[in-house]
């Protein structure tokens, strides 16, 4: 009682101070944790800021990204071209040409009239079956064989052009020559034979003009020599020979040669 009278407010206040202390402790811990988290986040952001920024998350520079894009575009272009070529070849194999007569499918003929087929089977036996199978196989493999043959010929022409750079000059005449000589066209060296034949024909066509030009040149040279040997008299000047003079001189020279050999 004595203590309560002397310090009337001491006992009630002590529990309140304890409670305030207990409340302040968690708040201080939370503030410390928040401060540590902010410092850690700031350190992470600083570390990320020091790292170089990657373009598209992969490339270190714009030049590297542009180079990769060009490579990708080039690869895509090649694949697109190859796909278009293959698609065209498949369409050619599946679709017969308009000017070609499509042969009837022998299997469809059998299904169309089975009674007739059975009657033929009884009469001819395995022969009838073998004929149907051969026709069916030929009908399906013929377009492929023709395509393979075409590719083979194109490869031969490509190689031949590499060996003969002037092929384009004679190509049309060679094609006409091979049409006129179908047996030779089936030979392995058909291109070489046609090339030599056409080139020889061209040479024979131009040979007369070459000989004539050479004769004129030679005749003019002879006249120039004769004029040089003639004594100069007064104001006489060498006369320029006409084409007729050159031709006459050429004939005269050939006549002299003949007389010298046989005379």
Coordinates of C-alpha atoms in Angstrom, one line a residue:
X1 CA 0.0 0.0 0.0
X2 CA 2.8 2.3 0.8
X3 CA 4.4 1.9 -2.5
X4 CA 1.1 2.5 -4.3
X5 CA 0.6 5.7 -2.5
X6 CA 4.1 7.1 -3.1
X7 CA 4.2 6.0 -6.8
X8 CA 0.5 5.9 -7.9
X9 CA 1.3 5.7 -11.6
X10 CA 4.4 3.6 -11.7
X11 CA 2.8 0.2 -11.8
X12 CA 0.2 0.8 -14.5
X13 CA 2.8 2.5 -16.9
X14 CA 5.3 -0.4 -16.9
X15 CA 3.2 -2.8 -18.9
X16 CA 2.5 -0.2 -21.5
X17 CA 6.2 0.5 -22.1
X18 CA 6.8 -3.2 -22.4
X19 CA 4.1 -3.5 -25.0
X20 CA 5.4 -0.5 -27.0
X21 CA 8.9 -2.1 -27.0
X22 CA 7.5 -5.4 -28.3
X23 CA 5.6 -3.6 -31.1
X24 CA 8.6 -1.5 -32.2
X25 CA 10.9 -4.5 -32.5
X26 CA 9.1 -6.2 -35.6
X27 CA 8.8 -2.8 -37.3
X28 CA 12.5 -2.2 -37.0
X29 CA 13.3 -5.7 -38.4
X30 CA 11.0 -5.1 -41.4
X31 CA 12.6 -1.8 -42.1
X32 CA 16.1 -3.4 -42.0
X33 CA 14.9 -6.2 -44.4
X34 CA 13.5 -3.7 -46.8
X35 CA 16.7 -1.7 -46.8
X36 CA 18.7 -4.8 -47.5
X37 CA 16.4 -5.8 -50.3
X38 CA 16.6 -2.3 -51.9
X39 CA 20.4 -2.4 -51.7
X40 CA 20.5 -5.9 -53.3
X41 CA 18.1 -4.8 -56.1
X42 CA 20.2 -1.7 -56.8
X43 CA 23.4 -3.9 -57.0
X44 CA 21.6 -6.3 -59.5
X45 CA 20.5 -3.4 -61.6
X46 CA 24.0 -1.9 -61.6
X47 CA 25.4 -5.3 -62.6
X48 CA 22.9 -5.7 -65.5
X49 CA 23.7 -2.1 -66.6
X50 CA 27.3 -3.0 -66.9
X51 CA 26.6 -6.0 -69.2
X52 CA 26.3 -5.2 -73.0
X53 CA 22.8 -5.1 -74.3
X54 CA 22.1 -8.0 -76.8
X55 CA 20.1 -7.3 -80.0
X56 CA 17.1 -9.6 -80.1
X57 CA 18.6 -11.2 -77.0
X58 CA 21.3 -12.9 -79.1
X59 CA 23.5 -10.6 -81.1
X60 CA 26.2 -8.3 -79.7
X61 CA 26.1 -5.7 -82.5
X62 CA 23.9 -4.5 -85.3
X63 CA 26.3 -5.7 -87.9
X64 CA 26.2 -9.2 -86.4
X65 CA 22.4 -9.2 -86.5
X66 CA 22.3 -7.9 -90.0
X67 CA 24.8 -10.6 -91.2
X68 CA 22.6 -13.3 -89.5
X69 CA 19.5 -11.9 -91.2
X70 CA 21.2 -11.9 -94.7
X71 CA 22.3 -15.5 -94.2
X72 CA 18.8 -16.5 -93.1
X73 CA 17.3 -14.7 -96.1
X74 CA 19.8 -16.3 -98.5
X75 CA 19.1 -19.8 -97.1
X76 CA 15.3 -19.2 -97.3
X77 CA 15.7 -18.0 -100.9
X78 CA 17.6 -21.1 -102.0
X79 CA 15.0 -23.4 -100.3
X80 CA 12.1 -21.5 -101.9
X81 CA 13.7 -21.8 -105.4
X82 CA 14.5 -25.5 -104.9
X83 CA 10.9 -26.1 -103.7
X84 CA 9.5 -24.2 -106.7
X85 CA 11.6 -26.3 -109.1
X86 CA 10.6 -29.6 -107.4
X87 CA 6.9 -28.5 -107.5
X88 CA 7.2 -27.7 -111.2
X89 CA 8.8 -31.1 -112.0
X90 CA 6.2 -32.9 -110.0
X91 CA 3.4 -31.1 -111.9
X92 CA 5.0 -32.0 -115.2
X93 CA 5.2 -35.7 -114.1
X94 CA 1.6 -35.8 -113.0
X95 CA 0.0 -33.8 -115.8
X96 CA 0.6 -35.1 -119.4
X97 CA 1.3 -32.5 -122.1
X98 CA -1.7 -31.2 -124.0
X99 CA -0.3 -32.3 -127.4
X100 CA 0.4 -35.8 -126.2
X101 CA -2.2 -38.6 -126.5
X102 CA -2.9 -40.1 -123.1
X103 CA -2.9 -43.9 -123.3
X104 CA -5.8 -45.6 -121.6
X105 CA -5.1 -47.3 -118.3
X106 CA -5.3 -51.1 -118.9
X107 CA -6.5 -51.7 -115.4
X108 CA -9.4 -49.4 -115.9
X109 CA -10.3 -51.3 -119.0
X110 CA -10.4 -54.5 -117.0
X111 CA -12.7 -53.0 -114.4
X112 CA -14.9 -51.4 -117.0
X113 CA -15.7 -54.7 -118.7
X114 CA -14.8 -57.6 -116.3
X115 CA -16.7 -60.2 -118.3
X116 CA -14.8 -59.5 -121.4
X117 CA -11.6 -59.7 -119.4
X118 CA -12.5 -63.0 -117.9
X119 CA -13.3 -64.4 -121.3
X120 CA -10.0 -63.4 -122.6
X121 CA -8.3 -64.8 -119.5
X122 CA -9.9 -68.2 -120.1
X123 CA -8.7 -68.2 -123.7
X124 CA -5.1 -66.8 -123.3
X125 CA -4.3 -67.6 -119.7
X126 CA -1.2 -66.0 -118.2
X127 CA -0.4 -64.2 -121.4
X128 CA -3.4 -61.9 -121.0
X129 CA -2.3 -61.1 -117.4
X130 CA 1.3 -60.4 -118.4
X131 CA 0.2 -58.1 -121.2
X132 CA -2.0 -56.1 -118.8
X133 CA 0.9 -55.8 -116.2
X134 CA 3.4 -54.7 -118.9
X135 CA 1.1 -52.0 -120.2
X136 CA 0.4 -50.7 -116.7
X137 CA 4.0 -50.6 -115.7
X138 CA 5.0 -48.9 -119.0
X139 CA 2.3 -46.3 -118.6
X140 CA 3.5 -45.3 -115.2
X141 CA 7.2 -45.4 -115.8
X142 CA 7.3 -43.8 -119.3
X143 CA 7.0 -40.2 -118.1
X144 CA 9.7 -40.7 -115.5
X145 CA 12.0 -42.3 -118.0
X146 CA 11.4 -39.4 -120.4
X147 CA 12.1 -36.9 -117.6
X148 CA 15.4 -38.7 -116.7
X149 CA 16.4 -38.8 -120.3
X150 CA 15.7 -35.1 -120.7
X151 CA 17.8 -34.2 -117.6
X152 CA 20.6 -36.4 -119.0
X153 CA 20.6 -34.6 -122.3
X154 CA 20.5 -31.2 -120.6
X155 CA 23.6 -32.2 -118.6
X156 CA 25.3 -33.4 -121.8
X157 CA 24.6 -30.0 -123.5
X158 CA 25.8 -28.1 -120.4
X159 CA 29.1 -30.0 -120.4
X160 CA 29.5 -29.7 -124.1
X161 CA 29.0 -25.9 -123.9
X162 CA 31.8 -25.7 -121.3
X163 CA 34.1 -27.4 -123.8
X164 CA 32.8 -25.4 -126.8
X165 CA 32.2 -21.7 -125.8
X166 CA 30.9 -20.9 -129.3
X167 CA 28.1 -23.5 -129.1
X168 CA 25.3 -20.9 -129.1
X169 CA 26.5 -19.7 -132.6
X170 CA 25.8 -23.2 -134.0
X171 CA 23.1 -24.5 -131.7
X172 CA 20.1 -23.9 -134.0
X173 CA 21.8 -25.4 -137.0
X174 CA 22.9 -28.4 -134.9
X175 CA 19.4 -29.1 -133.8
X176 CA 18.2 -29.1 -137.4
X177 CA 21.1 -31.3 -138.4
X178 CA 20.2 -33.8 -135.7
X179 CA 16.6 -33.9 -136.8
X180 CA 17.7 -34.7 -140.3
X181 CA 20.0 -37.5 -139.1
X182 CA 17.9 -39.3 -136.4
X183 CA 20.2 -42.4 -136.3
X184 CA 23.3 -40.2 -135.5
X185 CA 21.2 -38.3 -132.9
X186 CA 21.0 -41.5 -130.8
X187 CA 24.7 -42.0 -130.7
X188 CA 26.7 -41.0 -127.6
X189 CA 28.8 -38.5 -129.5
X190 CA 25.9 -37.0 -131.4
X191 CA 26.6 -33.4 -130.2
X192 CA 30.3 -33.6 -131.3
X193 CA 29.4 -35.0 -134.7
X194 CA 26.7 -32.4 -135.3
X195 CA 29.0 -29.6 -134.1
X196 CA 31.7 -30.6 -136.6
X197 CA 29.3 -31.1 -139.5
X198 CA 27.6 -27.7 -139.0
X199 CA 31.0 -25.9 -138.6
X200 CA 32.3 -27.6 -141.7
X201 CA 29.2 -26.5 -143.7
X202 CA 29.6 -22.9 -142.5
X203 CA 33.3 -23.0 -143.6
X204 CA 32.4 -24.3 -147.0
X205 CA 29.8 -21.5 -147.4
X206 CA 32.3 -18.8 -146.6
X207 CA 35.3 -20.4 -148.3
X208 CA 34.7 -18.9 -151.8
X209 CA 34.5 -15.4 -150.4
X210 CA 37.7 -16.0 -148.3
X211 CA 39.5 -17.3 -151.4
X212 CA 38.3 -14.4 -153.5
X213 CA 39.4 -11.9 -150.9
X214 CA 42.8 -13.6 -150.6
X215 CA 43.3 -13.6 -154.4
X216 CA 42.4 -9.9 -154.6
X217 CA 44.9 -9.1 -151.8
X218 CA 47.6 -11.1 -153.5
X219 CA 46.9 -9.5 -156.9
X220 CA 47.1 -6.1 -155.4
X221 CA 50.4 -6.9 -153.8
X222 CA 51.8 -8.1 -157.1
X223 CA 50.7 -4.9 -158.9
X224 CA 52.3 -2.8 -156.2
X225 CA 55.6 -4.7 -156.7
X226 CA 55.4 -4.3 -160.5
X227 CA 54.7 -0.6 -160.1
X228 CA 57.6 -0.2 -157.7
X229 CA 60.0 -1.8 -160.3
X230 CA 58.9 0.4 -163.1
X231 CA 61.1 3.4 -163.8
X232 CA 59.6 6.7 -162.7
X233 CA 59.0 9.0 -165.6
X234 CA 58.2 12.6 -165.0
X235 CA 55.1 13.1 -163.1
X236 CA 53.6 9.6 -163.6
X237 CA 52.0 8.3 -160.5
X238 CA 51.0 4.7 -159.6
X239 CA 47.4 4.0 -160.6
X240 CA 45.2 2.5 -157.9
X241 CA 44.1 -0.9 -159.3
X242 CA 40.4 -1.5 -159.7
X243 CA 38.7 -4.8 -158.6
X244 CA 38.6 -5.8 -162.3
X245 CA 42.4 -5.2 -162.6
X246 CA 43.0 -7.2 -159.5
X247 CA 40.9 -10.1 -160.9
X248 CA 42.6 -10.0 -164.2
X249 CA 46.0 -9.9 -162.6
X250 CA 45.0 -12.9 -160.5
X251 CA 43.9 -14.9 -163.5
X252 CA 47.1 -13.9 -165.3
X253 CA 49.2 -15.1 -162.4
X254 CA 47.4 -18.4 -162.3
X255 CA 47.9 -18.8 -166.1
X256 CA 51.6 -18.2 -165.7
X257 CA 51.9 -20.8 -163.0
X258 CA 50.1 -23.3 -165.2
X259 CA 52.4 -22.6 -168.1
X260 CA 55.5 -22.9 -165.9
X261 CA 54.4 -26.3 -164.7
X262 CA 53.1 -27.9 -167.9
X263 CA 54.8 -25.7 -170.7

